[in-house]
Coordinates of C-alpha atoms in Angstrom, one line a residue:
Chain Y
X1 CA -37.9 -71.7 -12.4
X2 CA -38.8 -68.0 -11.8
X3 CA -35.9 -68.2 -8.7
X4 CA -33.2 -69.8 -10.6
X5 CA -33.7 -67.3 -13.7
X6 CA -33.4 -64.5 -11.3
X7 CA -30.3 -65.7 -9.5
X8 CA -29.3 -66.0 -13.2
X9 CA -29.3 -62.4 -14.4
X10 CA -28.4 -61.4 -11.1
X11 CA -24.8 -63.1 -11.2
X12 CA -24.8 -62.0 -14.8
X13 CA -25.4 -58.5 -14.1
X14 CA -22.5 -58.3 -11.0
X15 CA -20.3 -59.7 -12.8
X16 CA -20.5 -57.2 -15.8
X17 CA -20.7 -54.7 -13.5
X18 CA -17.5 -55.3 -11.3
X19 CA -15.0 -55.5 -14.6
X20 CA -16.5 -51.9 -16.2
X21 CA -16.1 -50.0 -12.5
X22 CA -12.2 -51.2 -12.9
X23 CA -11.5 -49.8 -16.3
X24 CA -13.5 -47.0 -15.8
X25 CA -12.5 -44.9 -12.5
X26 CA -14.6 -41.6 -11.6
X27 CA -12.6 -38.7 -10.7
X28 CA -13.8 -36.4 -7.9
X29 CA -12.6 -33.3 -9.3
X30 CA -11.2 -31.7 -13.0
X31 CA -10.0 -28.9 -13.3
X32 CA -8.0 -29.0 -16.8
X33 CA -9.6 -27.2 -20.0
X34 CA -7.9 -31.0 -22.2
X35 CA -9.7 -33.6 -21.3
X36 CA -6.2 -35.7 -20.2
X37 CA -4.7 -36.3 -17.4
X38 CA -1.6 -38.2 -17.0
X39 CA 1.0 -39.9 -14.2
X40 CA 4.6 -40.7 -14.4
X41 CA 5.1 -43.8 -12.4
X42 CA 9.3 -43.3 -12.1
X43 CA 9.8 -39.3 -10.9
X44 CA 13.7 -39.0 -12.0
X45 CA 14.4 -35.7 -12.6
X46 CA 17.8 -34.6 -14.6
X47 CA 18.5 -30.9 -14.3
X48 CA 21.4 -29.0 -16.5
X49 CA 21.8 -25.3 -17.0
X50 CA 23.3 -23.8 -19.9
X51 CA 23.0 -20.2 -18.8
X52 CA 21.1 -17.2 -18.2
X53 CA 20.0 -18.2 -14.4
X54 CA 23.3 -18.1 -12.0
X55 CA 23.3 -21.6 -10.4
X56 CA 21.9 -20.6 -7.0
X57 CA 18.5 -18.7 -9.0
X58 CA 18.2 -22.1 -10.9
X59 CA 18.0 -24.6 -8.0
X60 CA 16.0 -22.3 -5.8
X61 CA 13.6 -22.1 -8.2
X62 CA 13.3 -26.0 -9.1
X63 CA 13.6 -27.0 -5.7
X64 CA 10.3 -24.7 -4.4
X65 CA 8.9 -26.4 -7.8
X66 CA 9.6 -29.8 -6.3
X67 CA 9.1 -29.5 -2.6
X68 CA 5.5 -28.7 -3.6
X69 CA 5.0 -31.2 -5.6
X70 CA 6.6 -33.3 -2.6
X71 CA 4.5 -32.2 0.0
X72 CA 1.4 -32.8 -1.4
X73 CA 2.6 -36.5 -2.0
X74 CA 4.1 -36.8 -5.6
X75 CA 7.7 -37.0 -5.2
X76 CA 10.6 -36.7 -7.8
X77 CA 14.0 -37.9 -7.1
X78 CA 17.3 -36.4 -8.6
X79 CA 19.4 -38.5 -10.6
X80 CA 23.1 -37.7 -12.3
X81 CA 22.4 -38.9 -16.0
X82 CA 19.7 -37.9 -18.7
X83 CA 19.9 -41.6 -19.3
X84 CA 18.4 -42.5 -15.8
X85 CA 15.9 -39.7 -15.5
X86 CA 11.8 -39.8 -17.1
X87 CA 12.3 -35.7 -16.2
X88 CA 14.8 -33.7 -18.2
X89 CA 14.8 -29.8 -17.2
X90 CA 16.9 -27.4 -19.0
X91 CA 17.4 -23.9 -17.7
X92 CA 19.3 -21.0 -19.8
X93 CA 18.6 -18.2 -21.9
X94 CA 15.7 -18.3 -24.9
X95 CA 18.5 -18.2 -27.6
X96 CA 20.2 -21.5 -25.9
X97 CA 17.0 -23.3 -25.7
X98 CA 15.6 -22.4 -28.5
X99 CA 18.3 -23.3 -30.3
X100 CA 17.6 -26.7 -28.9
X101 CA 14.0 -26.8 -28.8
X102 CA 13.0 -24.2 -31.2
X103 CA 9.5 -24.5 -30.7
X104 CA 10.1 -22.4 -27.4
X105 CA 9.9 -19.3 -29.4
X106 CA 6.0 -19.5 -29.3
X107 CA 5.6 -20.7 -25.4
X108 CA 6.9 -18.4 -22.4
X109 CA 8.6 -21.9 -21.1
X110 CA 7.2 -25.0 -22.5
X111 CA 7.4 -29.2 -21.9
X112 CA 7.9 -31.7 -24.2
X113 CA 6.2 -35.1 -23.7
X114 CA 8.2 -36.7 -25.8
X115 CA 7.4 -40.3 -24.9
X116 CA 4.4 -41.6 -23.3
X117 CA 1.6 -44.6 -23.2
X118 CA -2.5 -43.8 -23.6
X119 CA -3.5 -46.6 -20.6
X120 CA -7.5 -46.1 -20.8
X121 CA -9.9 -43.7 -19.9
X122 CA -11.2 -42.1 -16.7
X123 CA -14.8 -40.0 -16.5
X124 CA -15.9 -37.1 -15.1
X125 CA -19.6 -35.7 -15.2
X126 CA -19.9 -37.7 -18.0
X127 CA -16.7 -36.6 -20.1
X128 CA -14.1 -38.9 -21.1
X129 CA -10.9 -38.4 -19.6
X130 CA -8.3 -39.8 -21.5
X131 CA -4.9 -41.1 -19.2
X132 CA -1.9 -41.4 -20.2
X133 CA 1.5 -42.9 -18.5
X134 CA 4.4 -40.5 -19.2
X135 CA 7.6 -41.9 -19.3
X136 CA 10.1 -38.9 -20.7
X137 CA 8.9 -35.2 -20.6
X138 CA 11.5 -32.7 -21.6
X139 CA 11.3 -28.8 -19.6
X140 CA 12.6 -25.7 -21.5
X141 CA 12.7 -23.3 -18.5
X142 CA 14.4 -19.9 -19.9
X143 CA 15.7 -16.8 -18.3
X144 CA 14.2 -14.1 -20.4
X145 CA 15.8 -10.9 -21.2
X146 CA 15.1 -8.0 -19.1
X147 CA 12.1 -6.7 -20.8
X148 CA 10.0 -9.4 -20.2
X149 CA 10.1 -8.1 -16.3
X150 CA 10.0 -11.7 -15.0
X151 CA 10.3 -11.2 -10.9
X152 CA 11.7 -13.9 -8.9
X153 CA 7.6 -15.0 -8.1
X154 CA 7.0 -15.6 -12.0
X155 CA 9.5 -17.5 -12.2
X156 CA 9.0 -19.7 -9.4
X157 CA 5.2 -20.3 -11.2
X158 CA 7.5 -21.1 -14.3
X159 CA 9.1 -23.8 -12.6
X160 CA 6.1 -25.2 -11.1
X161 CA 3.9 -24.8 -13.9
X162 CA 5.9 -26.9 -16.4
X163 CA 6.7 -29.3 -13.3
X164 CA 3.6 -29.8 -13.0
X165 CA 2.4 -30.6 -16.6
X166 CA 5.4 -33.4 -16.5
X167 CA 3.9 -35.0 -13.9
X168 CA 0.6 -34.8 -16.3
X169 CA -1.1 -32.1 -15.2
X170 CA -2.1 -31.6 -18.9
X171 CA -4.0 -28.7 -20.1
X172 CA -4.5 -25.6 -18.2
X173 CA -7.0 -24.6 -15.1
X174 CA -9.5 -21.6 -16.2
X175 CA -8.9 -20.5 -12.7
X176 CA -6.6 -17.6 -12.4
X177 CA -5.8 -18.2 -8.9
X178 CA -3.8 -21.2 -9.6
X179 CA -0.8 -22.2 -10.9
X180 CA -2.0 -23.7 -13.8
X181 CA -3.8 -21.4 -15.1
X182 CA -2.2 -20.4 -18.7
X183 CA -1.2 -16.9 -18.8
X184 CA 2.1 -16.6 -17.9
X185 CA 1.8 -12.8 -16.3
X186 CA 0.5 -14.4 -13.6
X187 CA 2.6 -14.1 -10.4
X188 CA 1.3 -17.3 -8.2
X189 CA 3.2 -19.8 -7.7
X190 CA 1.8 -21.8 -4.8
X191 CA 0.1 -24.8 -5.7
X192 CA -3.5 -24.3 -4.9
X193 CA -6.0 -26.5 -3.6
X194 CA -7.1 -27.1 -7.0
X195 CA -3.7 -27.8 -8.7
X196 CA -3.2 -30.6 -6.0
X197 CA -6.3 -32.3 -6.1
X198 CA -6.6 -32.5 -9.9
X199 CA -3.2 -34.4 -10.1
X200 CA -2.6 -36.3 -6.7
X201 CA -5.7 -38.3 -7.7
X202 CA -4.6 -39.8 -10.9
X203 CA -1.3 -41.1 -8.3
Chain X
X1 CA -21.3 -76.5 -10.5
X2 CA -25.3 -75.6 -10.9
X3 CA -26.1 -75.1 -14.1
X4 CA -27.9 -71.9 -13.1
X5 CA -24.3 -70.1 -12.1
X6 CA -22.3 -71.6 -14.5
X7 CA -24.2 -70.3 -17.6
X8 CA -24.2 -67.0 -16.5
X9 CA -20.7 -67.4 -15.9
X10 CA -19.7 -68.2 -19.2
X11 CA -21.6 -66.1 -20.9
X12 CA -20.1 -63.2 -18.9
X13 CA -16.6 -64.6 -19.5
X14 CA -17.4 -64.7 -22.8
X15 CA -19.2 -61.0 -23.1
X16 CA -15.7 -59.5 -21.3
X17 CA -13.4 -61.6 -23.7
X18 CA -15.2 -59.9 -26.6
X19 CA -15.3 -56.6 -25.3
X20 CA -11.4 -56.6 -24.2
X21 CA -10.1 -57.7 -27.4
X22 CA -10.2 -54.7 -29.3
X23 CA -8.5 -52.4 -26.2
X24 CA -5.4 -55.0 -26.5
X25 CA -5.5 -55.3 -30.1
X26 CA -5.9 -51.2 -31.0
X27 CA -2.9 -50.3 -28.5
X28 CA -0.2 -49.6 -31.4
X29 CA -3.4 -47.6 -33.6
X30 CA -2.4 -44.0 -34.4
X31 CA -6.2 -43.8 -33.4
X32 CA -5.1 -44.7 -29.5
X33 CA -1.8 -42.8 -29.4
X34 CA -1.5 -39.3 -27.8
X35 CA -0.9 -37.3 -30.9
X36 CA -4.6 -38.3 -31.9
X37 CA -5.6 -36.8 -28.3
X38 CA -3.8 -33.8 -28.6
X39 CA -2.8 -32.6 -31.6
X40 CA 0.2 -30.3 -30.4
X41 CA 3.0 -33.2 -30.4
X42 CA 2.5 -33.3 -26.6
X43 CA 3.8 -29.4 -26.4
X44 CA 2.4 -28.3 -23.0
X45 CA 3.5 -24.7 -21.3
X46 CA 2.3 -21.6 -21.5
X47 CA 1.9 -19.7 -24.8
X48 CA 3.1 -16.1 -24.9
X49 CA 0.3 -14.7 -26.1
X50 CA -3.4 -15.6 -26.2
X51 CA -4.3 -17.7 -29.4
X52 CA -6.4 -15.5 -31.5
X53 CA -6.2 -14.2 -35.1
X54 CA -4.8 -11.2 -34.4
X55 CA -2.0 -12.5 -32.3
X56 CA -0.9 -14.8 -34.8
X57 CA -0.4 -12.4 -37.2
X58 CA 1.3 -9.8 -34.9
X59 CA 2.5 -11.3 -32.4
X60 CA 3.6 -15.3 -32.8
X61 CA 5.0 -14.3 -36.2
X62 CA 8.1 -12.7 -38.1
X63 CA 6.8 -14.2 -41.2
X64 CA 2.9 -14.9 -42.9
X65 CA 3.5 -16.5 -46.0
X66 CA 0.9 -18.6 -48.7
X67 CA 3.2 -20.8 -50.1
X68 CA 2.9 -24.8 -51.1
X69 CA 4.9 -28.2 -49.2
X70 CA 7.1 -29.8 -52.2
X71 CA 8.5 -32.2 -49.6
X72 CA 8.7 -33.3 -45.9
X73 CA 11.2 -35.8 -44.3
X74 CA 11.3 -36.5 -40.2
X75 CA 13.4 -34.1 -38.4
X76 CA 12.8 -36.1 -35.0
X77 CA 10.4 -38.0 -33.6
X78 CA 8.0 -35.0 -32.7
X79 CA 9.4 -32.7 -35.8
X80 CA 9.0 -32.7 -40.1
X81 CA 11.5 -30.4 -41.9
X82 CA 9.5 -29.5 -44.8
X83 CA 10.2 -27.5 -47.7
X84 CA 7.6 -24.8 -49.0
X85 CA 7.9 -22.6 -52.1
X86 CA 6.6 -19.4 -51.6
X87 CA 4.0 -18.1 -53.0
X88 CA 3.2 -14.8 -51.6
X89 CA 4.1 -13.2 -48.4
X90 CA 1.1 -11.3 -46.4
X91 CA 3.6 -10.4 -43.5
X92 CA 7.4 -9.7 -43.2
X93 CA 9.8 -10.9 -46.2
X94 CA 11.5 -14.6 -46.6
X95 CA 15.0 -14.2 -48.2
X96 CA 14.4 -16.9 -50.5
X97 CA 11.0 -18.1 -52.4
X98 CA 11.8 -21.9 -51.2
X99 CA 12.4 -22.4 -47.3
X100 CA 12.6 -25.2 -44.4
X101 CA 10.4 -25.2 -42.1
X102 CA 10.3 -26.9 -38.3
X103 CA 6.5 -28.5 -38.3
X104 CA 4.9 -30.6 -35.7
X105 CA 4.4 -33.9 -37.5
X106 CA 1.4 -34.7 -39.3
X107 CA 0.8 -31.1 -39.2
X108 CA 1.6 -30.2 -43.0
X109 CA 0.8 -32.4 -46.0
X110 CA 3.0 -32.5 -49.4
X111 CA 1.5 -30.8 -52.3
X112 CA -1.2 -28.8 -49.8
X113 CA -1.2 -25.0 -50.2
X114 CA -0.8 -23.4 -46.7
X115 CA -1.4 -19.8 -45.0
X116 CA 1.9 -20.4 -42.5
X117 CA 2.5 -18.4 -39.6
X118 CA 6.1 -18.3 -39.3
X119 CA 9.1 -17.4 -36.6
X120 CA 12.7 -16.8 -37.9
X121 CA 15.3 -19.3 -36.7
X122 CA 18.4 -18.2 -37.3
X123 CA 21.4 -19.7 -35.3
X124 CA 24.9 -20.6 -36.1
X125 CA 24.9 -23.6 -34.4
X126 CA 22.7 -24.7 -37.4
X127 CA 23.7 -25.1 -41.3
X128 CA 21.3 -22.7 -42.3
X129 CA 17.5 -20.1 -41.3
X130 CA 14.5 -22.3 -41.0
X131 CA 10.9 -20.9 -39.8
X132 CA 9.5 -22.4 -37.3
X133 CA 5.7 -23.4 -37.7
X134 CA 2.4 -22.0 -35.3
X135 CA 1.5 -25.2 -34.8
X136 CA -1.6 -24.1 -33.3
X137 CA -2.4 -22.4 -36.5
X138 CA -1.9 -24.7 -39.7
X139 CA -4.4 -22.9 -42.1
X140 CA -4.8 -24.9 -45.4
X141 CA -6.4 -23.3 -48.5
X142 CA -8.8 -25.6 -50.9
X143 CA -8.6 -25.4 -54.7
X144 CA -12.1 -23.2 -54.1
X145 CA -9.5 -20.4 -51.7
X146 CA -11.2 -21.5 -48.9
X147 CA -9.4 -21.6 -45.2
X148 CA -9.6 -24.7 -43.2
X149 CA -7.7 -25.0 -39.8
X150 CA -6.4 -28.4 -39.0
X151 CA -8.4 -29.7 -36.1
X152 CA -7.0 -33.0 -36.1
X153 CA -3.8 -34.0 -37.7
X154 CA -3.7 -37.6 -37.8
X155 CA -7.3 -38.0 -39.1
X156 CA -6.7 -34.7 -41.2
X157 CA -10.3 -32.5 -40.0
X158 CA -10.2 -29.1 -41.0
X159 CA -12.6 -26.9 -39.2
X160 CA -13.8 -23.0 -40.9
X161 CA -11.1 -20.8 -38.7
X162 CA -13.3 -18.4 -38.3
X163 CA -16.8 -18.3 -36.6
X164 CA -18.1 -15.8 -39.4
X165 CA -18.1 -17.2 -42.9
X166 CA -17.4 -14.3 -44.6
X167 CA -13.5 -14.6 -43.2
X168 CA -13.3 -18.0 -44.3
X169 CA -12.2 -17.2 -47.8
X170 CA -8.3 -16.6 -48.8
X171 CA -8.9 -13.1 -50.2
X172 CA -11.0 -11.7 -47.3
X173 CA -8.5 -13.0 -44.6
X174 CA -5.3 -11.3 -46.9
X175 CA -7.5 -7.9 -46.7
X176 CA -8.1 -8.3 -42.9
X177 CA -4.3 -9.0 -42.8
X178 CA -3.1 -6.0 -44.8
X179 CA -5.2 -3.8 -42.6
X180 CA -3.5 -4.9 -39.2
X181 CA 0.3 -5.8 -40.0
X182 CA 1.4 -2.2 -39.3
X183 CA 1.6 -3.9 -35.9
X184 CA 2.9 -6.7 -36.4
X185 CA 6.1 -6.6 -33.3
X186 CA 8.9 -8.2 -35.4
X187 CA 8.4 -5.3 -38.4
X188 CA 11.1 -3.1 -36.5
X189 CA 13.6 -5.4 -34.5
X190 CA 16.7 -5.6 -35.8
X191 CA 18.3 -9.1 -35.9
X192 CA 21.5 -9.6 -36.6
X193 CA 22.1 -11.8 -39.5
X194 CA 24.4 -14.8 -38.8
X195 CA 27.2 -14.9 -41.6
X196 CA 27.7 -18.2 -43.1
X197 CA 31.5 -17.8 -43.8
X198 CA 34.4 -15.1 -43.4
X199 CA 36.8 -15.0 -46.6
X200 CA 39.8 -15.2 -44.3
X201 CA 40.9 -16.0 -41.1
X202 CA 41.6 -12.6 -41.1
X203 CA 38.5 -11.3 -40.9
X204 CA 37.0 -14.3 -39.0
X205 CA 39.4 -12.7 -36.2
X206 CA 38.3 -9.2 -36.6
X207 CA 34.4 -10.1 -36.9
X208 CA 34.8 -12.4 -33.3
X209 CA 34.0 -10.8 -30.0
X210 CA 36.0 -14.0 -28.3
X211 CA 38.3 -16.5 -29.5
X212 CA 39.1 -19.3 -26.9
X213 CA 40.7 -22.9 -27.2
X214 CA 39.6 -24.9 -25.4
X215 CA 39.2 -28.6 -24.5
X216 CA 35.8 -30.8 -24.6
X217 CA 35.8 -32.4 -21.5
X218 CA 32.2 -34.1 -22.2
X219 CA 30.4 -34.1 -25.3
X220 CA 26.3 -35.1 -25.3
X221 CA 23.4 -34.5 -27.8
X222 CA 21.7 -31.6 -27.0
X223 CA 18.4 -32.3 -29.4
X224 CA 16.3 -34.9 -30.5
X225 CA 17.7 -34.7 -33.5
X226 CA 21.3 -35.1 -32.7
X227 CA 22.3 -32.1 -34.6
X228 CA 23.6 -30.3 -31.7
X229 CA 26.0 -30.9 -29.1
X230 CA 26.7 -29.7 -25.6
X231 CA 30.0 -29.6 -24.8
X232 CA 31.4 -28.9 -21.3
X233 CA 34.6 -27.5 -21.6
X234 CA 38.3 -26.7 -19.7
X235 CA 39.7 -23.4 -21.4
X236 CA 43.5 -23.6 -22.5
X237 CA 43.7 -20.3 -23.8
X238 CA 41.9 -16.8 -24.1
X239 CA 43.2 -14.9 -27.2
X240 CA 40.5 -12.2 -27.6
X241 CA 37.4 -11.0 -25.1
X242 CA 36.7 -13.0 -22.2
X243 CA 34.4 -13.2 -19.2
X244 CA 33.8 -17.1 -19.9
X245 CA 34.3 -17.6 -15.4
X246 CA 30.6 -18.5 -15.2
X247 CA 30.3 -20.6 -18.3
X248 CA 31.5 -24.3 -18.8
X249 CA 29.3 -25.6 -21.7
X250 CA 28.5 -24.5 -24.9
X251 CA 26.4 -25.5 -27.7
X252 CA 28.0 -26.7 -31.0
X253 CA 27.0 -28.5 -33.9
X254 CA 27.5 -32.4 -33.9
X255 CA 31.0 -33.7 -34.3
X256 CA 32.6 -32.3 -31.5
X257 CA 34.9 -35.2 -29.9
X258 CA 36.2 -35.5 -26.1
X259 CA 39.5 -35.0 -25.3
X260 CA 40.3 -32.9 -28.2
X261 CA 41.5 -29.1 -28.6
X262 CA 39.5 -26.7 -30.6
X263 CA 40.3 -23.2 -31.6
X264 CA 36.3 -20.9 -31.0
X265 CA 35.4 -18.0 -32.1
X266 CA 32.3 -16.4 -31.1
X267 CA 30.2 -13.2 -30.9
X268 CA 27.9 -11.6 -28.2
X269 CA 24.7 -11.6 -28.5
X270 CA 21.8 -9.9 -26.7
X271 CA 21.8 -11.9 -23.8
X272 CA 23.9 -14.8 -24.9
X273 CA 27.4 -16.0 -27.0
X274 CA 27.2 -18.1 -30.2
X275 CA 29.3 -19.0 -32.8
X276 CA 30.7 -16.3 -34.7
X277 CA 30.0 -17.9 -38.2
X278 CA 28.5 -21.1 -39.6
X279 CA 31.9 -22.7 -40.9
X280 CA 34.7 -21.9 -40.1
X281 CA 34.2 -21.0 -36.0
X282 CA 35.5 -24.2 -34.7
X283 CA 39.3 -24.7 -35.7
X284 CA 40.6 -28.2 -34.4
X285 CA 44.2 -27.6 -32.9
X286 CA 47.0 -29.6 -34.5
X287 CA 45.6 -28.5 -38.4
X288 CA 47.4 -26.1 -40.9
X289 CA 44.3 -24.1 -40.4
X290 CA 45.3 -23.7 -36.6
X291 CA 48.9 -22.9 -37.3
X292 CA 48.0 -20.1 -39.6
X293 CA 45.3 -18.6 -37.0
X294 CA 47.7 -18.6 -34.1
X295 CA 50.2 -17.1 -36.7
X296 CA 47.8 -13.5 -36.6
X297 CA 46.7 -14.1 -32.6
X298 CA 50.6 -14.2 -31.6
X299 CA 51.3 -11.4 -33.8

């Protein structure tokens, strides 16, 4: 009797166990300060520039932005219409886009998720890390005027930075050395260790 | 099956049945969306400034105003546009005592009494100056003056603002404001004001810095709200300024249609062209309006 009760609660047990480890996963690393993370399953990317950035400053910096993203394993592929893409990036000057997006005026360059799907909760070290699927983000990527002193390395980060919170990299590293770190006076604009890691694992 | 497995089995079937019910059945709850994880309408980016006190006041803001919401109607699916009357200004000075303001939703609440931290908006490619909202920093003031900072718009928690009580209260934070304003960085930029109409076509001529026709070639909403258009564009003709080589699309408000000839005139601005008024900047070709512009041009 003794036996059978055992094998009893030891089936019931695994079999409780196995379903919570699925909807649960524990991530190796975190790095945000928000405790979300997100993924966008799709990768299209729609690009337009209005102005400010001549077209040659404008693809150089969103192609370093996505070859990075690229070679650490999270593609995004180019497609002609807004209508096809999950990624819309706008480049021009702050008047053009903030006339679009006028929330810009607060944010150095910002991203809009504009639609997206909560899909269940990872853990880390015992926090709740909420996930999300993102299926349009929007980038306001401006040139600013002169006085801001943006070099060509800052902007780079700018690029890669709000690249990087489309592909739900959400919140910001407390770690100056990377790329998502918040303040925008920094100059880095390789993707660290760090960066990668926190993201490619929600992929 | 032995009866030893199988009742295990059910019950464990029917443990996991119960538990995964209410993760389906919550999915379309406010309670599960993003919005409740992060307040900020999904704005990510990097802020210009730190978010501290201080920085709001000098720094994120042209305008701190008290003032109550009389209404709110959605703007776009992120956005409110929502009316305040105000009540006193701590900072900078609003042109009217009633004015729109561009809110994340769920941020502001109708009849609520607000400390706003506020940006000018003023564009031509829109009907008229709206402030746009810290969302970071939606300060409400109770019927006893004290300040509460929305922690959580969809389930509407408040939170002091400040770690030290003795801020907490309306009349302490307007003295801590009136003490550091002199630094506010908007007190001493000039702006040029954007002029809602010209008189004549006269002076709508003399006040442009370029006046180009030209013809939409492709026409597509340029925000959520379908307010704006971007138009890509052949030029026909260059009547006044120029330098338009590097640029083939423009912003405009909705109701620009493909295929069709427009008469634009626009001013420079500090980095940037716009529209050189509200009305009257966008003269379809083929209308008696036209015919008398091109009489002065041609002259």
């Amino acid at each position: 009797m003794k036996k059978r009760l055992m094998i009893c609660l030891l089936v019931f047990t695994m079999l409780l166990s196995y379903p919570l480890t699925c909807f649960a996963d524990e991530l190796s690393v975190f790095y945000s300060d928000e405790d979300q993370i997100g993924y966008d399953p799709v990768r299209t990317l729609y690009s337009r520039l209005y102005d400010g950035f001549t077209s040659s400053e404008f693809s150089t910096y969103l192609s370093q932005a996505t070859t990075q993203w690229s070679n650490a394993g999270i593609s995004a592929y180019g497609v002609d219409s807004v209508a096809d893409s999950t990624i819309e990036v706008y480049g021009g000057t702050r008047a053009t886009l903030e006339d679009i997006e006028p929330d810009l005026v607060n944010y150095t360059a910002l991203t809009s998720l504009v639609d997206y799907s909560y899909v269940g909760d990872h853990t880390y070290s015992g926090r709740t890390i909420a996930n999300y699927e993102i299926m349009k983000s929007i980038i306001y990527s401006p040139k600013h005027p002169s006085y801001y002193l943006f070099t060509s390395s800052k902007y780079k980060r700018q690029f890669t930075h709000e690249l990087s919170h489309a592909l739900g990299w959400l919140g910001h590293s407390l770690n100056s050395s990377d790329v998502m770190y918040s303040s925008a006076d920094s100059s880095v604009y390789t993707l660290t260790t760090r960066d990668k890691s926190h993201l490619v694992q929600n992929y | 099956m032995k009866k030893y497995i199988l009742i295990p089995l059910l019950l464990a079937a029917l443990i996991l049945g119960l538990a995964v019910y209410p993760i389906g059945g919550n999915e379309g709850l406010e309670l599960n969306s993003f919005k409740y994880k992060t307040p900020i309408n999904g704005a990510q980016g990097s802020m210009k400034y730190e978010l501290t006190f201080d920085n709001a006041v000098n720094k994120f803001s042209s305008n701190v105003v008290i003032g109550r919401v009389t209404d709110a109607s959605e703007y776009d699916k992120n956005h409110d546009n929502v009316t305040v009357e105000v009540e006193e200004e701590l900072v900078g000075q609003v042109e009217q005592k009633v004015i729109d303001v561009y809110a994340a939703n769920y941020s502001l609440e109708t009849d609520g009494r607000y400390m706003l931290f506020l940006t000018e908006h003023d564009s031509a490619v829109y009907p008229n100056k709206f402030y746009v909202l810290l969302n970071q920093f939606v300060i409400k003031i109770d019927d006893a003056e004290n300040l509460l900072l929305l922690e959580d718009p969809i389930k509407k928690e408040y939170i002091p603002p400040f770690k030290d009580t003795k801020y907490n209260k309306l009349s302490d934070a307007k003295e801590y404001i009136e003490k550091i304003k002199d630094n506010n960085i908007f007190k001493d930029k000039k702006k040029k004001k954007v002029i809602d109409r010209l008189p004549d076509i006269k002076e709508q001529i003399d006040a442009s810095d370029h006046i180009i026709e030209l013809t939409a070639s492709n026409v597509s909403y340029a925000n959520a709200a379908k307010t704006i258009v971007s138009v890509d564009f052949t030029p026909e003709k260059i009547y006044k300024g120029g330098g338009f080589e590097n640029i083939n699309s423009i912003l405009l408000p909705a109701g620009i249609e493909e295929e069709k000839t427009y008469l634009i005139f626009l001013v420079d601005n500090e980095d940037s062209i716009s529209l050189a008024t509200r009305t009257g900047s966008i003269i379809e070709v083929g209308t008696s309006e036209y015919e008398k512009a091109l009489d002065i041009l041609e002259k």
